[in-house]
């Protein structure tokens, strides 16, 4: 399967701990997005990479959140000092340079902060 | 990005045609209309995109009237497996200055009954 993959699929952590999620996009896609989705809501944009450059960050991405995409391949999203309000599904999506509005989403990482 | 309004939920029965209408009164000249489908515990999946008139693919049809202030996603002969959340999005993703981020609303939860 050459789709977008995310690891881990589920993460349970205690408040105050740091967590890191990984996203492996479709290999030829140079655009990569992170979204967050809470129950009953649509996904909310967090940040966007074009190759290794992080070009846009939502104000939802507080200073406890950091994302990287070294070498323009996989990406990581780290949350420091997790809070219960961080509990959500974290979705990664990728698209080619000219992909327009068709993004390919991974299965997501469900984070539960106790 | 133009705001969209769609019903929160819809019910249907297997074998029926389902039409989900989305309002986007402030759609801009360069905006496209896109629909995504999301099953529980999965990332959204691109279904169809259109600019005007009618677009059809193997999954659905998209009807867009001349004023483009609304659009209708049509799912022919639904089955139980079509039970999902359907999102209508509007935006100018082809614009060179656009990062391509998607702005999701709450979507329409379609429940198909046997």
PDB file of N, CA and C in Angstrom, chain B residues 22-75:
ATOM      1  N   UNK B  22     -25.401  21.770  -0.567  1.00  0.00           N
ATOM      2  CA  UNK B  22     -24.491  22.657   0.170  1.00  0.00           C
ATOM      3  C   UNK B  22     -24.700  24.078  -0.341  1.00  0.00           C
ATOM      4  N   UNK B  23     -24.810  25.011   0.567  1.00  0.00           N
ATOM      5  CA  UNK B  23     -24.937  26.426   0.200  1.00  0.00           C
ATOM      6  C   UNK B  23     -23.602  27.127   0.368  1.00  0.00           C
ATOM      7  N   UNK B  24     -23.239  27.918  -0.624  1.00  0.00           N
ATOM      8  CA  UNK B  24     -21.995  28.712  -0.551  1.00  0.00           C
ATOM      9  C   UNK B  24     -22.252  30.036  -1.253  1.00  0.00           C
ATOM     10  N   UNK B  25     -23.014  30.889  -0.582  1.00  0.00           N
ATOM     11  CA  UNK B  25     -23.480  32.145  -1.185  1.00  0.00           C
ATOM     12  C   UNK B  25     -22.343  33.090  -1.566  1.00  0.00           C
ATOM     13  N   UNK B  26     -21.232  33.008  -0.865  1.00  0.00           N
ATOM     14  CA  UNK B  26     -20.134  33.950  -1.112  1.00  0.00           C
ATOM     15  C   UNK B  26     -19.016  33.348  -1.958  1.00  0.00           C
ATOM     16  N   UNK B  27     -19.345  32.363  -2.748  1.00  0.00           N
ATOM     17  CA  UNK B  27     -18.316  31.713  -3.562  1.00  0.00           C
ATOM     18  C   UNK B  27     -17.695  32.742  -4.512  1.00  0.00           C
ATOM     19  N   UNK B  28     -16.374  32.664  -4.656  1.00  0.00           N
ATOM     20  CA  UNK B  28     -15.650  33.600  -5.513  1.00  0.00           C
ATOM     21  C   UNK B  28     -15.465  33.015  -6.906  1.00  0.00           C
ATOM     22  N   UNK B  29     -15.133  33.890  -7.829  1.00  0.00           N
ATOM     23  CA  UNK B  29     -15.027  33.493  -9.229  1.00  0.00           C
ATOM     24  C   UNK B  29     -14.059  32.336  -9.439  1.00  0.00           C
ATOM     25  N   UNK B  30     -12.955  32.337  -8.718  1.00  0.00           N
ATOM     26  CA  UNK B  30     -11.930  31.314  -8.925  1.00  0.00           C
ATOM     27  C   UNK B  30     -12.110  30.074  -8.054  1.00  0.00           C
ATOM     28  N   UNK B  31     -13.140  30.055  -7.248  1.00  0.00           N
ATOM     29  CA  UNK B  31     -13.344  28.933  -6.312  1.00  0.00           C
ATOM     30  C   UNK B  31     -13.875  27.690  -7.012  1.00  0.00           C
ATOM     31  N   UNK B  32     -13.377  26.550  -6.561  1.00  0.00           N
ATOM     32  CA  UNK B  32     -13.905  25.256  -6.954  1.00  0.00           C
ATOM     33  C   UNK B  32     -14.700  24.673  -5.784  1.00  0.00           C
ATOM     34  N   UNK B  33     -15.562  23.733  -6.084  1.00  0.00           N
ATOM     35  CA  UNK B  33     -16.378  23.058  -5.069  1.00  0.00           C
ATOM     36  C   UNK B  33     -15.906  21.608  -4.987  1.00  0.00           C
ATOM     37  N   UNK B  34     -15.616  21.180  -3.786  1.00  0.00           N
ATOM     38  CA  UNK B  34     -15.060  19.846  -3.581  1.00  0.00           C
ATOM     39  C   UNK B  34     -15.825  19.135  -2.480  1.00  0.00           C
ATOM     40  N   UNK B  35     -15.971  17.850  -2.639  1.00  0.00           N
ATOM     41  CA  UNK B  35     -16.627  17.036  -1.613  1.00  0.00           C
ATOM     42  C   UNK B  35     -15.671  15.940  -1.159  1.00  0.00           C
ATOM     43  N   UNK B  36     -15.666  15.748   0.157  1.00  0.00           N
ATOM     44  CA  UNK B  36     -14.894  14.671   0.777  1.00  0.00           C
ATOM     45  C   UNK B  36     -15.849  13.771   1.559  1.00  0.00           C
ATOM     46  N   UNK B  37     -15.437  12.522   1.722  1.00  0.00           N
ATOM     47  CA  UNK B  37     -16.183  11.515   2.474  1.00  0.00           C
ATOM     48  C   UNK B  37     -15.293  11.022   3.606  1.00  0.00           C
ATOM     49  N   UNK B  38     -15.873  10.841   4.774  1.00  0.00           N
ATOM     50  CA  UNK B  38     -15.079  10.324   5.889  1.00  0.00           C
ATOM     51  C   UNK B  38     -15.838   9.235   6.625  1.00  0.00           C
ATOM     52  N   UNK B  39     -15.211   8.059   6.692  1.00  0.00           N
ATOM     53  CA  UNK B  39     -15.751   6.961   7.487  1.00  0.00           C
ATOM     54  C   UNK B  39     -15.200   7.065   8.907  1.00  0.00           C
ATOM     55  N   UNK B  40     -15.877   6.480   9.869  1.00  0.00           N
ATOM     56  CA  UNK B  40     -15.379   6.521  11.249  1.00  0.00           C
ATOM     57  C   UNK B  40     -13.964   5.974  11.370  1.00  0.00           C
ATOM     58  N   UNK B  41     -13.153   6.657  12.131  1.00  0.00           N
ATOM     59  CA  UNK B  41     -11.769   6.260  12.418  1.00  0.00           C
ATOM     60  C   UNK B  41     -10.887   6.205  11.166  1.00  0.00           C
ATOM     61  N   UNK B  42     -11.262   6.966  10.138  1.00  0.00           N
ATOM     62  CA  UNK B  42     -10.420   7.077   8.953  1.00  0.00           C
ATOM     63  C   UNK B  42     -10.254   8.543   8.585  1.00  0.00           C
ATOM     64  N   UNK B  43      -9.247   8.836   7.781  1.00  0.00           N
ATOM     65  CA  UNK B  43      -9.099  10.180   7.269  1.00  0.00           C
ATOM     66  C   UNK B  43     -10.091  10.429   6.145  1.00  0.00           C
ATOM     67  N   UNK B  44     -10.384  11.706   5.854  1.00  0.00           N
ATOM     68  CA  UNK B  44     -11.296  12.019   4.751  1.00  0.00           C
ATOM     69  C   UNK B  44     -10.749  11.536   3.412  1.00  0.00           C
ATOM     70  N   UNK B  45     -11.673  11.304   2.488  1.00  0.00           N
ATOM     71  CA  UNK B  45     -11.287  10.847   1.158  1.00  0.00           C
ATOM     72  C   UNK B  45     -11.954  11.739   0.126  1.00  0.00           C
ATOM     73  N   UNK B  46     -11.176  12.224  -0.823  1.00  0.00           N
ATOM     74  CA  UNK B  46     -11.693  13.052  -1.910  1.00  0.00           C
ATOM     75  C   UNK B  46     -12.712  12.260  -2.723  1.00  0.00           C
ATOM     76  N   UNK B  47     -13.878  12.893  -2.982  1.00  0.00           N
ATOM     77  CA  UNK B  47     -14.897  12.230  -3.813  1.00  0.00           C
ATOM     78  C   UNK B  47     -14.972  12.854  -5.184  1.00  0.00           C
ATOM     79  N   UNK B  48     -15.195  14.171  -5.231  1.00  0.00           N
ATOM     80  CA  UNK B  48     -15.489  14.798  -6.504  1.00  0.00           C
ATOM     81  C   UNK B  48     -15.250  16.294  -6.393  1.00  0.00           C
ATOM     82  N   UNK B  49     -14.977  16.909  -7.524  1.00  0.00           N
ATOM     83  CA  UNK B  49     -14.746  18.352  -7.579  1.00  0.00           C
ATOM     84  C   UNK B  49     -15.409  18.903  -8.839  1.00  0.00           C
ATOM     85  N   UNK B  50     -15.893  20.143  -8.732  1.00  0.00           N
ATOM     86  CA  UNK B  50     -16.464  20.770  -9.910  1.00  0.00           C
ATOM     87  C   UNK B  50     -16.380  22.275  -9.844  1.00  0.00           C
ATOM     88  N   UNK B  51     -16.574  22.901 -11.001  1.00  0.00           N
ATOM     89  CA  UNK B  51     -16.594  24.365 -11.056  1.00  0.00           C
ATOM     90  C   UNK B  51     -17.990  24.866 -11.447  1.00  0.00           C
ATOM     91  N   UNK B  52     -18.571  24.231 -12.454  1.00  0.00           N
ATOM     92  CA  UNK B  52     -19.927  24.595 -12.864  1.00  0.00           C
ATOM     93  C   UNK B  52     -20.587  23.416 -13.555  1.00  0.00           C
ATOM     94  N   UNK B  53     -21.855  23.517 -13.761  1.00  0.00           N
ATOM     95  CA  UNK B  53     -22.740  22.531 -14.400  1.00  0.00           C
ATOM     96  C   UNK B  53     -22.672  21.190 -13.678  1.00  0.00           C
ATOM     97  N   UNK B  54     -22.312  20.134 -14.386  1.00  0.00           N
ATOM     98  CA  UNK B  54     -22.385  18.802 -13.800  1.00  0.00           C
ATOM     99  C   UNK B  54     -21.079  18.056 -13.998  1.00  0.00           C
ATOM    100  N   UNK B  55     -20.688  17.361 -12.944  1.00  0.00           N
ATOM    101  CA  UNK B  55     -19.519  16.497 -12.998  1.00  0.00           C
ATOM    102  C   UNK B  55     -19.935  15.122 -12.499  1.00  0.00           C
ATOM    103  N   UNK B  56     -19.486  14.086 -13.165  1.00  0.00           N
ATOM    104  CA  UNK B  56     -19.827  12.726 -12.756  1.00  0.00           C
ATOM    105  C   UNK B  56     -18.581  11.868 -12.758  1.00  0.00           C
ATOM    106  N   UNK B  57     -18.444  11.043 -11.733  1.00  0.00           N
ATOM    107  CA  UNK B  57     -17.397  10.025 -11.744  1.00  0.00           C
ATOM    108  C   UNK B  57     -18.010   8.710 -11.280  1.00  0.00           C
ATOM    109  N   UNK B  58     -17.177   7.736 -11.006  1.00  0.00           N
ATOM    110  CA  UNK B  58     -17.684   6.403 -10.689  1.00  0.00           C
ATOM    111  C   UNK B  58     -18.356   6.353  -9.317  1.00  0.00           C
ATOM    112  N   UNK B  59     -18.182   7.374  -8.520  1.00  0.00           N
ATOM    113  CA  UNK B  59     -18.717   7.366  -7.166  1.00  0.00           C
ATOM    114  C   UNK B  59     -19.958   8.237  -7.029  1.00  0.00           C
ATOM    115  N   UNK B  60     -19.942   9.412  -7.655  1.00  0.00           N
ATOM    116  CA  UNK B  60     -21.006  10.383  -7.404  1.00  0.00           C
ATOM    117  C   UNK B  60     -21.142  11.352  -8.575  1.00  0.00           C
ATOM    118  N   UNK B  61     -22.171  12.167  -8.481  1.00  0.00           N
ATOM    119  CA  UNK B  61     -22.358  13.281  -9.411  1.00  0.00           C
ATOM    120  C   UNK B  61     -22.441  14.564  -8.605  1.00  0.00           C
ATOM    121  N   UNK B  62     -21.999  15.628  -9.211  1.00  0.00           N
ATOM    122  CA  UNK B  62     -22.032  16.940  -8.570  1.00  0.00           C
ATOM    123  C   UNK B  62     -22.753  17.897  -9.505  1.00  0.00           C
ATOM    124  N   UNK B  63     -23.823  18.485  -8.994  1.00  0.00           N
ATOM    125  CA  UNK B  63     -24.625  19.416  -9.775  1.00  0.00           C
ATOM    126  C   UNK B  63     -24.403  20.830  -9.245  1.00  0.00           C
ATOM    127  N   UNK B  64     -24.073  21.735 -10.146  1.00  0.00           N
ATOM    128  CA  UNK B  64     -23.794  23.116  -9.756  1.00  0.00           C
ATOM    129  C   UNK B  64     -24.624  24.026 -10.649  1.00  0.00           C
ATOM    130  N   UNK B  65     -25.546  24.801 -10.081  1.00  0.00           N
ATOM    131  CA  UNK B  65     -26.357  25.697 -10.903  1.00  0.00           C
ATOM    132  C   UNK B  65     -25.530  26.862 -11.422  1.00  0.00           C
ATOM    133  N   UNK B  66     -26.132  27.604 -12.339  1.00  0.00           N
ATOM    134  CA  UNK B  66     -25.401  28.677 -13.016  1.00  0.00           C
ATOM    135  C   UNK B  66     -24.872  29.736 -12.048  1.00  0.00           C
ATOM    136  N   UNK B  67     -25.613  30.049 -10.991  1.00  0.00           N
ATOM    137  CA  UNK B  67     -25.137  31.084 -10.072  1.00  0.00           C
ATOM    138  C   UNK B  67     -24.081  30.567  -9.089  1.00  0.00           C
ATOM    139  N   UNK B  68     -23.880  29.281  -9.048  1.00  0.00           N
ATOM    140  CA  UNK B  68     -22.844  28.606  -8.235  1.00  0.00           C
ATOM    141  C   UNK B  68     -22.972  28.882  -6.741  1.00  0.00           C
ATOM    142  N   UNK B  69     -24.110  29.335  -6.303  1.00  0.00           N
ATOM    143  CA  UNK B  69     -24.274  29.638  -4.878  1.00  0.00           C
ATOM    144  C   UNK B  69     -24.661  28.408  -4.071  1.00  0.00           C
ATOM    145  N   UNK B  70     -24.842  27.308  -4.748  1.00  0.00           N
ATOM    146  CA  UNK B  70     -25.103  26.051  -4.058  1.00  0.00           C
ATOM    147  C   UNK B  70     -24.587  24.917  -4.934  1.00  0.00           C
ATOM    148  N   UNK B  71     -24.537  23.733  -4.367  1.00  0.00           N
ATOM    149  CA  UNK B  71     -24.173  22.558  -5.152  1.00  0.00           C
ATOM    150  C   UNK B  71     -24.848  21.350  -4.501  1.00  0.00           C
ATOM    151  N   UNK B  72     -25.042  20.307  -5.293  1.00  0.00           N
ATOM    152  CA  UNK B  72     -25.689  19.105  -4.788  1.00  0.00           C
ATOM    153  C   UNK B  72     -24.850  17.893  -5.122  1.00  0.00           C
ATOM    154  N   UNK B  73     -24.486  17.168  -4.101  1.00  0.00           N
ATOM    155  CA  UNK B  73     -23.795  15.892  -4.270  1.00  0.00           C
ATOM    156  C   UNK B  73     -24.853  14.811  -4.383  1.00  0.00           C
ATOM    157  N   UNK B  74     -24.789  14.016  -5.434  1.00  0.00           N
ATOM    158  CA  UNK B  74     -25.765  12.951  -5.637  1.00  0.00           C
ATOM    159  C   UNK B  74     -25.067  11.602  -5.586  1.00  0.00           C
ATOM    160  N   UNK B  75     -25.571  10.753  -4.699  1.00  0.00           N
ATOM    161  CA  UNK B  75     -25.041   9.399  -4.559  1.00  0.00           C
ATOM    162  C   UNK B  75     -26.111   8.426  -5.059  1.00  0.00           C
TER     163      UNK B  75
END
